[in-house]
Structures are given as C-alpha cells and as structure tokens.
Short mmCIF file of C-alpha atoms in Angstrom, two decimals:
data_model
loop_
_atom_site.label_atom_id
_atom_site.label_comp_id
_atom_site.label_asym_id
_atom_site.label_seq_id
_atom_site.Cartn_x
_atom_site.Cartn_y
_atom_site.Cartn_z
CA MET A 1 5.84 -22.18 6.45
CA SER A 2 6.17 -20.44 3.12
CA SER A 3 2.93 -19.12 1.72
CA PHE A 4 3.87 -20.30 -1.76
CA PRO A 5 5.84 -23.47 -1.04
CA HIS A 6 5.32 -24.86 -4.51
CA GLY A 7 5.58 -21.75 -6.67
CA THR A 8 2.74 -20.05 -8.49
CA THR A 9 3.25 -20.63 -12.18
CA SER A 10 2.33 -23.35 -14.63
CA THR A 11 5.72 -24.91 -13.92
CA THR A 12 4.79 -25.41 -10.29
CA ALA A 13 6.11 -28.52 -8.54
CA LEU A 14 2.72 -28.93 -6.85
CA ALA A 15 0.97 -31.82 -8.56
CA VAL A 16 -2.48 -30.56 -9.52
CA PRO A 17 -4.57 -33.50 -10.76
CA PRO A 18 -5.42 -33.17 -14.47
CA SER A 19 -9.16 -33.14 -13.70
CA LEU A 20 -8.62 -30.05 -11.48
CA SER A 21 -5.87 -28.28 -13.41
CA LEU A 22 -6.70 -24.87 -14.91
CA PRO A 23 -3.71 -23.66 -16.94
CA VAL A 24 -5.37 -20.28 -17.56
CA ILE A 25 -5.39 -19.56 -13.81
CA GLU A 26 -1.76 -20.57 -13.46
CA ALA A 27 -0.74 -18.43 -16.45
CA ALA A 28 -3.05 -15.41 -16.51
CA PHE A 29 -3.99 -14.86 -12.86
CA PRO A 30 -0.70 -14.28 -11.00
CA ARG A 31 -0.88 -15.09 -7.35
CA ARG A 32 -0.33 -12.26 -4.90
CA LEU A 33 -0.11 -12.16 -1.14
CA HIS A 34 -0.74 -9.45 1.44
CA PRO A 35 2.59 -8.64 3.17
CA TYR A 36 0.88 -9.00 6.56
CA TRP A 37 0.35 -12.73 5.94
CA PRO A 38 2.97 -14.23 8.34
CA ARG A 39 1.62 -12.17 11.24
CA LEU A 40 -1.94 -12.90 10.11
CA GLN A 41 -1.37 -16.64 10.30
CA GLU A 42 0.10 -16.38 13.78
CA LYS A 43 -2.63 -14.11 15.15
CA THR A 44 -5.52 -16.12 13.67
CA ARG A 45 -4.04 -19.30 15.13
CA THR A 46 -3.93 -17.58 18.53
CA TRP A 47 -7.48 -16.27 18.07
CA LEU A 48 -8.80 -19.77 17.35
CA LEU A 49 -7.26 -20.94 20.63
CA GLU A 50 -8.43 -17.96 22.69
CA LYS A 51 -11.99 -18.28 21.39
CA ARG A 52 -11.94 -22.07 21.89
CA LEU A 53 -13.05 -22.61 18.32
CA MET A 54 -10.69 -25.55 17.82
CA PRO A 55 -9.08 -27.79 20.45
CA ALA A 56 -5.44 -26.92 21.13
CA ASP A 57 -4.13 -30.19 19.69
CA LYS A 58 -6.03 -29.66 16.44
CA VAL A 59 -4.87 -26.05 16.16
CA GLU A 60 -1.29 -27.22 16.65
CA GLU A 61 -1.53 -30.05 14.13
CA TYR A 62 -3.88 -28.68 11.48
CA ALA A 63 -4.44 -24.90 11.62
CA ASP A 64 -1.51 -23.80 9.46
CA GLY A 65 -1.98 -26.66 7.00
CA LEU A 66 -5.63 -25.76 6.45
CA CYS A 67 -4.37 -22.48 4.90
CA TYR A 68 -7.40 -20.42 5.90
CA THR A 69 -5.27 -17.29 6.34
CA ASP A 70 -3.53 -17.91 3.00
CA LEU A 71 -6.91 -17.78 1.28
CA MET A 72 -7.81 -14.39 2.73
CA ALA A 73 -4.30 -12.93 2.41
CA GLY A 74 -4.39 -13.80 -1.28
CA TYR A 75 -7.77 -12.11 -1.75
CA TYR A 76 -7.97 -8.83 0.13
CA ILE A 77 -4.72 -7.29 -1.11
CA GLY A 78 -4.27 -3.69 0.00
CA ALA A 79 -6.53 -3.99 3.03
CA PRO A 80 -5.32 -2.31 6.21
CA ASP A 81 -3.78 -4.89 8.53
CA ALA A 82 -6.59 -4.59 11.09
CA VAL A 83 -9.23 -5.12 8.39
CA LEU A 84 -7.46 -8.18 7.00
CA GLN A 85 -7.07 -9.61 10.50
CA ALA A 86 -10.77 -9.19 11.23
CA ILE A 87 -11.67 -10.77 7.88
CA ALA A 88 -9.26 -13.68 8.39
CA ASP A 89 -10.61 -14.42 11.87
CA TYR A 90 -14.17 -14.21 10.57
CA SER A 91 -13.25 -16.54 7.69
CA ALA A 92 -11.66 -19.05 10.07
CA TRP A 93 -14.82 -18.88 12.20
CA PHE A 94 -16.88 -19.51 9.04
CA PHE A 95 -14.97 -22.72 8.28
CA VAL A 96 -15.41 -23.93 11.87
CA TRP A 97 -19.13 -23.09 11.70
CA ASP A 98 -19.39 -25.03 8.45
CA ASP A 99 -17.77 -28.02 10.16
CA ARG A 100 -20.13 -27.80 13.15
CA HIS A 101 -23.09 -27.64 10.77
CA ASP A 102 -21.79 -30.77 9.04
CA ARG A 103 -21.24 -32.66 12.29
CA ASP A 104 -24.68 -31.66 13.62
CA ILE A 105 -26.20 -33.15 10.47
CA VAL A 106 -24.10 -36.32 10.59
CA HIS A 107 -24.97 -36.94 14.25
CA GLY A 108 -28.63 -35.90 13.98
CA ARG A 109 -28.29 -32.94 16.34
CA SER A 110 -31.28 -31.02 15.04
CA ALA A 111 -32.05 -29.32 18.37
CA ALA A 112 -28.44 -28.14 18.76
CA TRP A 113 -28.43 -26.74 15.23
CA GLY A 114 -31.75 -24.97 15.81
CA ARG A 115 -30.42 -23.26 18.92
CA LEU A 116 -27.20 -22.23 17.18
CA ARG A 117 -29.12 -20.86 14.21
CA GLN A 118 -31.24 -18.61 16.41
CA ARG A 119 -28.29 -17.48 18.53
CA LEU A 120 -26.33 -16.45 15.45
CA HIS A 121 -29.26 -14.41 14.15
CA VAL A 122 -29.45 -12.53 17.44
CA ALA A 123 -25.67 -12.11 17.78
CA LEU A 124 -25.48 -10.69 14.26
CA ASP A 125 -27.74 -7.82 15.29
CA SER A 126 -26.20 -7.26 18.73
CA PRO A 127 -22.66 -8.67 18.79
CA ALA A 128 -21.55 -6.68 21.83
CA SER A 129 -24.00 -8.55 24.06
CA HIS A 130 -22.77 -11.96 22.90
CA LEU A 131 -19.02 -11.62 23.35
CA HIS A 132 -19.08 -13.91 26.39
CA HIS A 133 -21.67 -16.43 25.25
CA PRO A 134 -20.86 -19.95 26.53
CA ASP A 135 -20.95 -21.44 23.03
CA PRO A 136 -17.58 -20.57 21.44
CA LEU A 137 -19.17 -20.40 17.99
CA VAL A 138 -21.53 -17.66 19.16
CA SER A 139 -18.93 -15.64 21.10
CA GLY A 140 -16.33 -16.01 18.33
CA PHE A 141 -18.86 -14.89 15.76
CA ALA A 142 -19.84 -11.89 17.90
CA ASP A 143 -16.21 -10.89 18.30
CA SER A 144 -15.40 -11.05 14.59
CA VAL A 145 -18.60 -9.30 13.52
CA GLN A 146 -18.18 -6.49 16.04
CA ARG A 147 -14.69 -5.85 14.67
CA LEU A 148 -15.95 -5.86 11.07
CA TYR A 149 -18.68 -3.38 12.01
CA ALA A 150 -16.04 -0.85 13.17
CA PHE A 151 -14.61 -0.04 9.75
CA LEU A 152 -17.46 1.47 7.71
CA PRO A 153 -20.75 3.32 8.41
CA GLY A 154 -23.88 1.73 9.82
CA THR A 155 -25.40 1.42 6.34
CA TRP A 156 -22.65 -1.05 5.39
CA ASN A 157 -23.14 -2.91 8.67
CA ALA A 158 -26.87 -3.25 8.01
CA ARG A 159 -26.22 -4.59 4.52
CA PHE A 160 -23.66 -7.10 5.83
CA ALA A 161 -26.12 -8.22 8.51
CA ARG A 162 -28.94 -8.58 5.98
CA HIS A 163 -26.75 -10.70 3.75
CA PHE A 164 -25.57 -12.92 6.59
CA HIS A 165 -29.09 -13.47 7.95
CA GLU A 166 -29.79 -14.94 4.51
CA VAL A 167 -26.70 -17.15 4.76
CA ILE A 168 -27.84 -18.56 8.11
CA GLU A 169 -31.24 -19.41 6.67
CA ALA A 170 -29.61 -21.01 3.63
CA TYR A 171 -27.55 -23.19 5.96
CA ASP A 172 -30.81 -24.21 7.62
CA ARG A 173 -32.27 -25.22 4.25
CA GLU A 174 -29.14 -27.25 3.57
CA PHE A 175 -29.52 -28.87 7.00
CA ARG A 176 -33.05 -29.95 6.15
CA ASN A 177 -32.10 -31.13 2.67
CA ARG A 178 -29.29 -33.29 3.98
CA THR A 179 -31.32 -34.62 6.88
CA GLU A 180 -34.11 -35.62 4.49
CA GLY A 181 -31.71 -36.85 1.79
CA TYR A 182 -33.11 -34.34 -0.69
CA VAL A 183 -30.83 -33.47 -3.61
CA PRO A 184 -31.79 -30.04 -5.01
CA THR A 185 -32.35 -29.67 -8.72
CA VAL A 186 -29.58 -27.88 -10.58
CA GLU A 187 -31.45 -24.55 -10.57
CA GLU A 188 -32.42 -24.89 -6.90
CA TYR A 189 -28.85 -25.71 -6.04
CA LEU A 190 -27.33 -22.80 -7.95
CA ALA A 191 -29.60 -20.31 -6.16
CA LEU A 192 -28.94 -21.85 -2.73
CA ARG A 193 -25.20 -22.14 -3.33
CA ARG A 194 -24.91 -18.38 -3.80
CA LEU A 195 -26.09 -18.08 -0.22
CA THR A 196 -24.30 -21.02 1.43
CA PHE A 197 -21.05 -19.90 -0.20
CA ALA A 198 -21.86 -16.36 1.00
CA HIS A 199 -21.23 -14.68 -2.36
CA TRP A 200 -22.36 -11.25 -1.24
CA ILE A 201 -20.58 -11.41 2.12
CA TRP A 202 -17.15 -11.84 0.53
CA THR A 203 -18.07 -9.14 -1.98
CA ASP A 204 -19.21 -6.78 0.81
CA LEU A 205 -15.83 -7.25 2.50
CA LEU A 206 -14.05 -5.81 -0.53
CA GLU A 207 -15.26 -2.39 0.64
CA PRO A 208 -13.58 -2.16 4.08
CA SER A 209 -10.50 -3.54 2.32
CA ALA A 210 -10.69 -0.57 -0.05
CA GLU A 211 -11.56 1.68 2.93
CA LEU A 212 -14.73 2.99 1.29
CA GLU A 213 -18.40 2.08 1.29
CA LEU A 214 -19.57 2.01 -2.33
CA PRO A 215 -22.91 3.65 -3.15
CA ASP A 216 -25.71 1.54 -4.64
CA THR A 217 -25.20 3.14 -8.04
CA VAL A 218 -21.70 1.67 -8.12
CA ARG A 219 -22.31 -1.69 -6.47
CA LYS A 220 -25.36 -2.37 -8.63
CA HIS A 221 -23.78 -1.26 -11.89
CA PRO A 222 -24.12 -4.29 -14.23
CA ALA A 223 -20.40 -4.59 -15.00
CA TYR A 224 -19.33 -4.33 -11.34
CA ARG A 225 -22.02 -6.72 -10.11
CA ARG A 226 -21.33 -9.19 -12.93
CA SER A 227 -17.62 -9.22 -12.15
CA ALA A 228 -18.33 -9.82 -8.47
CA LEU A 229 -20.80 -12.61 -9.17
CA LEU A 230 -18.51 -14.41 -11.60
CA SER A 231 -15.57 -14.33 -9.20
CA GLN A 232 -17.76 -15.95 -6.54
CA GLU A 233 -19.40 -18.45 -8.90
CA PHE A 234 -15.96 -19.59 -10.00
CA ALA A 235 -14.97 -20.15 -6.38
CA ALA A 236 -18.16 -22.01 -5.47
CA TRP A 237 -18.13 -24.28 -8.49
CA TYR A 238 -14.40 -24.96 -8.33
CA ASN A 239 -14.92 -25.85 -4.69
CA ASP A 240 -17.65 -28.28 -5.77
CA LEU A 241 -15.29 -29.81 -8.31
CA CYS A 242 -12.52 -30.27 -5.74
CA SER A 243 -14.75 -31.42 -2.88
CA LEU A 244 -16.88 -33.85 -4.88
CA PRO A 245 -15.00 -36.97 -3.63
CA LYS A 246 -15.17 -35.74 -0.03
CA GLU A 247 -18.88 -34.97 -0.27
CA ILE A 248 -19.79 -38.23 -1.97
CA ALA A 249 -17.89 -40.04 0.82
CA GLY A 250 -19.87 -38.06 3.40
CA ASP A 251 -23.28 -38.81 1.81
CA GLU A 252 -23.66 -35.13 0.91
CA VAL A 253 -26.52 -33.84 -1.25
CA HIS A 254 -25.22 -30.30 -1.75
CA ASN A 255 -22.79 -30.22 -4.65
CA LEU A 256 -23.40 -29.16 -8.23
CA GLY A 257 -21.89 -32.43 -9.41
CA ILE A 258 -24.30 -34.43 -7.26
CA SER A 259 -27.28 -32.43 -8.58
CA LEU A 260 -26.12 -33.04 -12.16
CA ILE A 261 -25.77 -36.76 -11.51
CA THR A 262 -29.13 -37.05 -9.73
CA HIS A 263 -31.33 -34.81 -11.87
CA GLU A 264 -29.60 -34.63 -15.25
CA GLY A 265 -28.61 -38.30 -15.45
CA LEU A 266 -24.90 -37.60 -15.84
CA THR A 267 -22.25 -40.11 -14.87
CA LEU A 268 -19.60 -39.03 -12.38
CA GLU A 269 -17.13 -38.50 -15.23
CA GLU A 270 -19.66 -36.45 -17.22
CA ALA A 271 -20.49 -34.35 -14.14
CA ILE A 272 -16.80 -33.54 -13.69
CA VAL A 273 -16.58 -32.46 -17.34
CA GLU A 274 -19.65 -30.23 -16.93
CA LEU A 275 -18.31 -28.68 -13.73
CA ARG A 276 -15.04 -27.91 -15.49
CA ARG A 277 -16.96 -26.35 -18.38
CA ARG A 278 -18.89 -24.07 -16.03
CA VAL A 279 -15.73 -23.10 -14.17
CA GLN A 280 -13.94 -22.25 -17.41
CA GLU A 281 -16.97 -20.24 -18.57
CA CYS A 282 -16.78 -18.19 -15.36
CA ILE A 283 -13.16 -17.32 -16.11
CA ASP A 284 -13.87 -16.36 -19.72
CA GLU A 285 -16.90 -14.25 -18.82
CA PHE A 286 -15.08 -12.56 -15.95
CA LEU A 287 -12.35 -11.34 -18.30
CA VAL A 288 -15.04 -9.64 -20.40
CA ALA A 289 -16.90 -8.19 -17.41
CA GLU A 290 -13.65 -7.01 -15.84
CA ARG A 291 -12.81 -4.92 -18.90
CA GLU A 292 -16.26 -3.33 -18.84
CA ALA A 293 -16.01 -2.66 -15.09
CA LEU A 294 -12.57 -1.06 -15.45
CA HIS A 295 -14.01 1.21 -18.14
CA PHE A 296 -16.81 2.06 -15.70
CA ALA A 297 -14.21 2.83 -13.00
CA ASP A 298 -12.39 5.16 -15.39
CA GLY A 299 -15.65 7.02 -16.00
CA LEU A 300 -16.13 7.62 -12.28
CA ALA A 301 -13.00 9.79 -12.21
CA ASP A 302 -14.84 12.95 -13.27
CA GLY A 303 -12.34 15.48 -11.97
CA THR A 304 -13.88 15.71 -8.49
CA VAL A 305 -12.31 14.42 -5.28
CA ARG A 306 -15.27 12.10 -4.77
CA GLY A 307 -15.01 10.79 -8.32
CA LYS A 308 -11.33 9.98 -7.93
CA GLU A 309 -12.03 8.32 -4.57
CA LEU A 310 -14.75 6.11 -6.07
CA SER A 311 -12.70 5.24 -9.14
CA THR A 312 -9.73 4.20 -7.01
CA ALA A 313 -11.90 2.08 -4.69
CA VAL A 314 -13.67 0.32 -7.56
CA ARG A 315 -10.33 -0.49 -9.18
CA ALA A 316 -9.11 -1.92 -5.86
CA CYS A 317 -12.25 -4.07 -5.53
CA LEU A 318 -11.94 -5.31 -9.11
CA GLY A 319 -8.29 -6.15 -8.58
CA ASN A 320 -9.23 -8.26 -5.60
CA MET A 321 -12.02 -9.99 -7.50
CA ARG A 322 -9.27 -11.04 -9.90
CA ASN A 323 -7.07 -12.14 -6.97
CA TRP A 324 -9.88 -14.40 -5.77
CA PHE A 325 -9.39 -16.71 -8.77
CA SER A 326 -5.76 -17.55 -8.02
CA SER A 327 -6.23 -17.55 -4.24
CA VAL A 328 -9.13 -20.00 -4.40
CA TYR A 329 -7.37 -22.18 -6.97
CA TRP A 330 -4.17 -22.68 -4.98
CA PHE A 331 -6.01 -22.93 -1.66
CA HIS A 332 -7.76 -26.04 -2.88
CA HIS A 333 -4.45 -27.71 -3.68
CA GLU A 334 -2.54 -26.66 -0.58
CA SER A 335 -5.18 -26.90 2.16
CA GLY A 336 -5.52 -30.11 4.15
CA ARG A 337 -9.27 -29.57 3.98
CA TYR A 338 -9.44 -31.40 0.64
CA ARG A 339 -6.92 -34.21 1.15
CA VAL A 340 -9.61 -36.84 1.59
CA ASP A 341 -7.41 -39.73 0.55
CA SER A 342 -5.09 -39.09 3.51
CA TRP A 343 -7.87 -39.26 6.12
CA ASP A 344 -8.40 -42.38 8.24
CA ASP A 345 -12.15 -41.99 7.65
CA ARG A 346 -13.03 -40.33 4.34
CA ALA A 347 -16.32 -39.09 5.85
CA THR A 348 -14.78 -37.57 8.99
CA PRO A 349 -12.27 -34.72 8.61
CA PRO A 350 -9.44 -35.16 11.13
CA TYR A 351 -9.39 -31.44 12.00
CA VAL A 352 -12.98 -31.26 13.32
CA ASN A 353 -14.26 -31.52 16.84
CA ASN A 354 -16.62 -34.46 16.46
CA GLU A 355 -18.21 -34.09 19.89
CA ALA A 356 -21.64 -32.61 20.56
CA ALA A 357 -20.34 -29.06 20.74
CA GLY A 358 -22.82 -26.54 22.08
CA GLU A 359 -24.79 -29.23 23.88
CA LYS A 360 -22.93 -29.03 27.18
#
C-alpha cells in the first residue's frame, strides 16, 4: 500500500467532500512521511497481533486501511526509528482503547470500564509489573509506555504519566456523560476535549522525537505553547467535523458540533459552518504563532553548545507541529475509521471487537 495513494496536493484525485475540504492545508502544508513508514506499518500490525489487541481477522482486513501508522509517520518526522515505533504502537493502542471505551458505554459495561480505568492508572506508574496482565489492553499499554519511558530522563516520564492520568480521568467523565446522556456545554466540552484528545501527550512526544527533553522555560514559552495548542485544537476540532455523522449515528454526546446544536441552538448545517470557522481560525493563528516561536528558537542559539542544542530541538518540534496539520487532514480522508456510510451498521464500526473484552 502506498502511503500517499491519492497524492498530496490540491489536485489530488481523492474526493474530499466540500464540507471537509481545506484548500489551505492542501496548498500550504505539504505532506511529509518518515522514511521508516513501510517497516512501521508492518511492525505495528504484528504488535497488534502479538498483544492480542485486535482479532487476527480484523487485523488482516482493517489494520492497514485504518492508517494509524500513516498518521504517526506523518507527524513525528526525524524521530529515531525506535522512538517512532514506540509512538506508533502506543497510538494504535490508544485507538483500540478508545474503541473499548465506546463499546463499554454502548453495552452498559460500567464495572468493566471501572476496572480498566484503575488498572491503567496503576500500569502507568509501574508498567514493568503489568507486561503480562491478562487484559490485553493493560499489558499492551504497559509495553508501549515502558518503551516510551526509555528515551528521556525520569522527569519527562513523570510529566507524561501526569498528563496521561488526566486523560484517563477525562475518559471517565466522558463515560459518565454518555451513560447519563449529558451533552456538555461548549466551554465544558472544549476543556474536556483537550484531555480526551490528549493534547499534551502528543505534544510531550515531540521531545523524544527530537531526542531532547525541553526545559520548562522553553515548553512554557507563550509562542511555543500557543503553537502546540493550536496544532492540537485543529486536530481535535477537525476530527469532530469529520466524525459528526458517525457520532450522531452512535448517539454520542461528545462532539463540538453536538454541543453547539444542543446548547447554542444551531442547526446541523450551522454547526458544520461554525466548526469549519474554528478549524480555519486554528490554521490562521498557528501561522502567526509559528513565526513567533521560530523567532524564539533563533534566540535560543546564543553561541553555546546548549543553546544550539535547544534551538535545533525547538525547530524540530515546531516543524512537526506543522506536519500534524497535513497528517491529520489526510488521515481523516484515507482511514476506514471515518467511512460510516460503508458500514453495515452506522453505529457499530466493523473493525472493533464488540464482545465483552476484559470481562472473561
């Protein structure tokens, strides 16, 4: 399978629906791909099988078409192969976890979700002791996290763990909201979405890709942090735009479009227009923040070895924030995850294990 089967320019043969088309991404954010991608796809497919995260028949039929490795290989350009592999496996695990979370909600498996939630919290802090856990989601998570922890110092590991503990709890809030049929207000949703989309996790992973832990003074610099946030907000809101039909079909309550419809009185068509406006605003504001952050990176090169090292790493991270726009955009049009109209049941993705996983 070619990573870019349809091309990557505005003349692409891939039919992007007008409501989802973003000419500025196609023209101004050239798509790139890590050269390790073909091997990455093969090894992540094997990892999913070995860790029993997807049944063999579903891996065979759907894994490549879901394009999970394409998404990561288009984001973390320049990462050492081992780092990209660990990130890609972790990302594939994340999608499977998201599907289990969804199925536990749909089938009312509150007890199973509660157990998984607690096990993930514990495994995050001690992955080595959970590598052989009977629940594949726990053991697969432990394996991917332990590998990620090997690349940078313990201070980075602690930050990653802190951020992912927050993600787990955000998933629990989403579980309760969906179970109770509660649609968050727009402001509630925006705050929660930053956690369920794991904004700061994907941003943290820019650092092992650049082979350097960034100090707080760099990570928290307004231009750097703003660039990181905007790249993630774009991805989360564009995902909401693309997944709105799927999530309406599945009686979802967690989508910016659904919050706008429920709490702001917008029609479906008006909500789509507003989502597009917010997505476009993210792109425009990122271009401004990126220039400021690159100027900041230049200033870090103060003639010292450390200054040059920091400047180079920040530039690498900013370049990958930019890559996130094109990688996310094309992922949503190539991945089978969003082809709702081709599913036999619009509320049940064909690639999920719909059984009571973790309950055996």
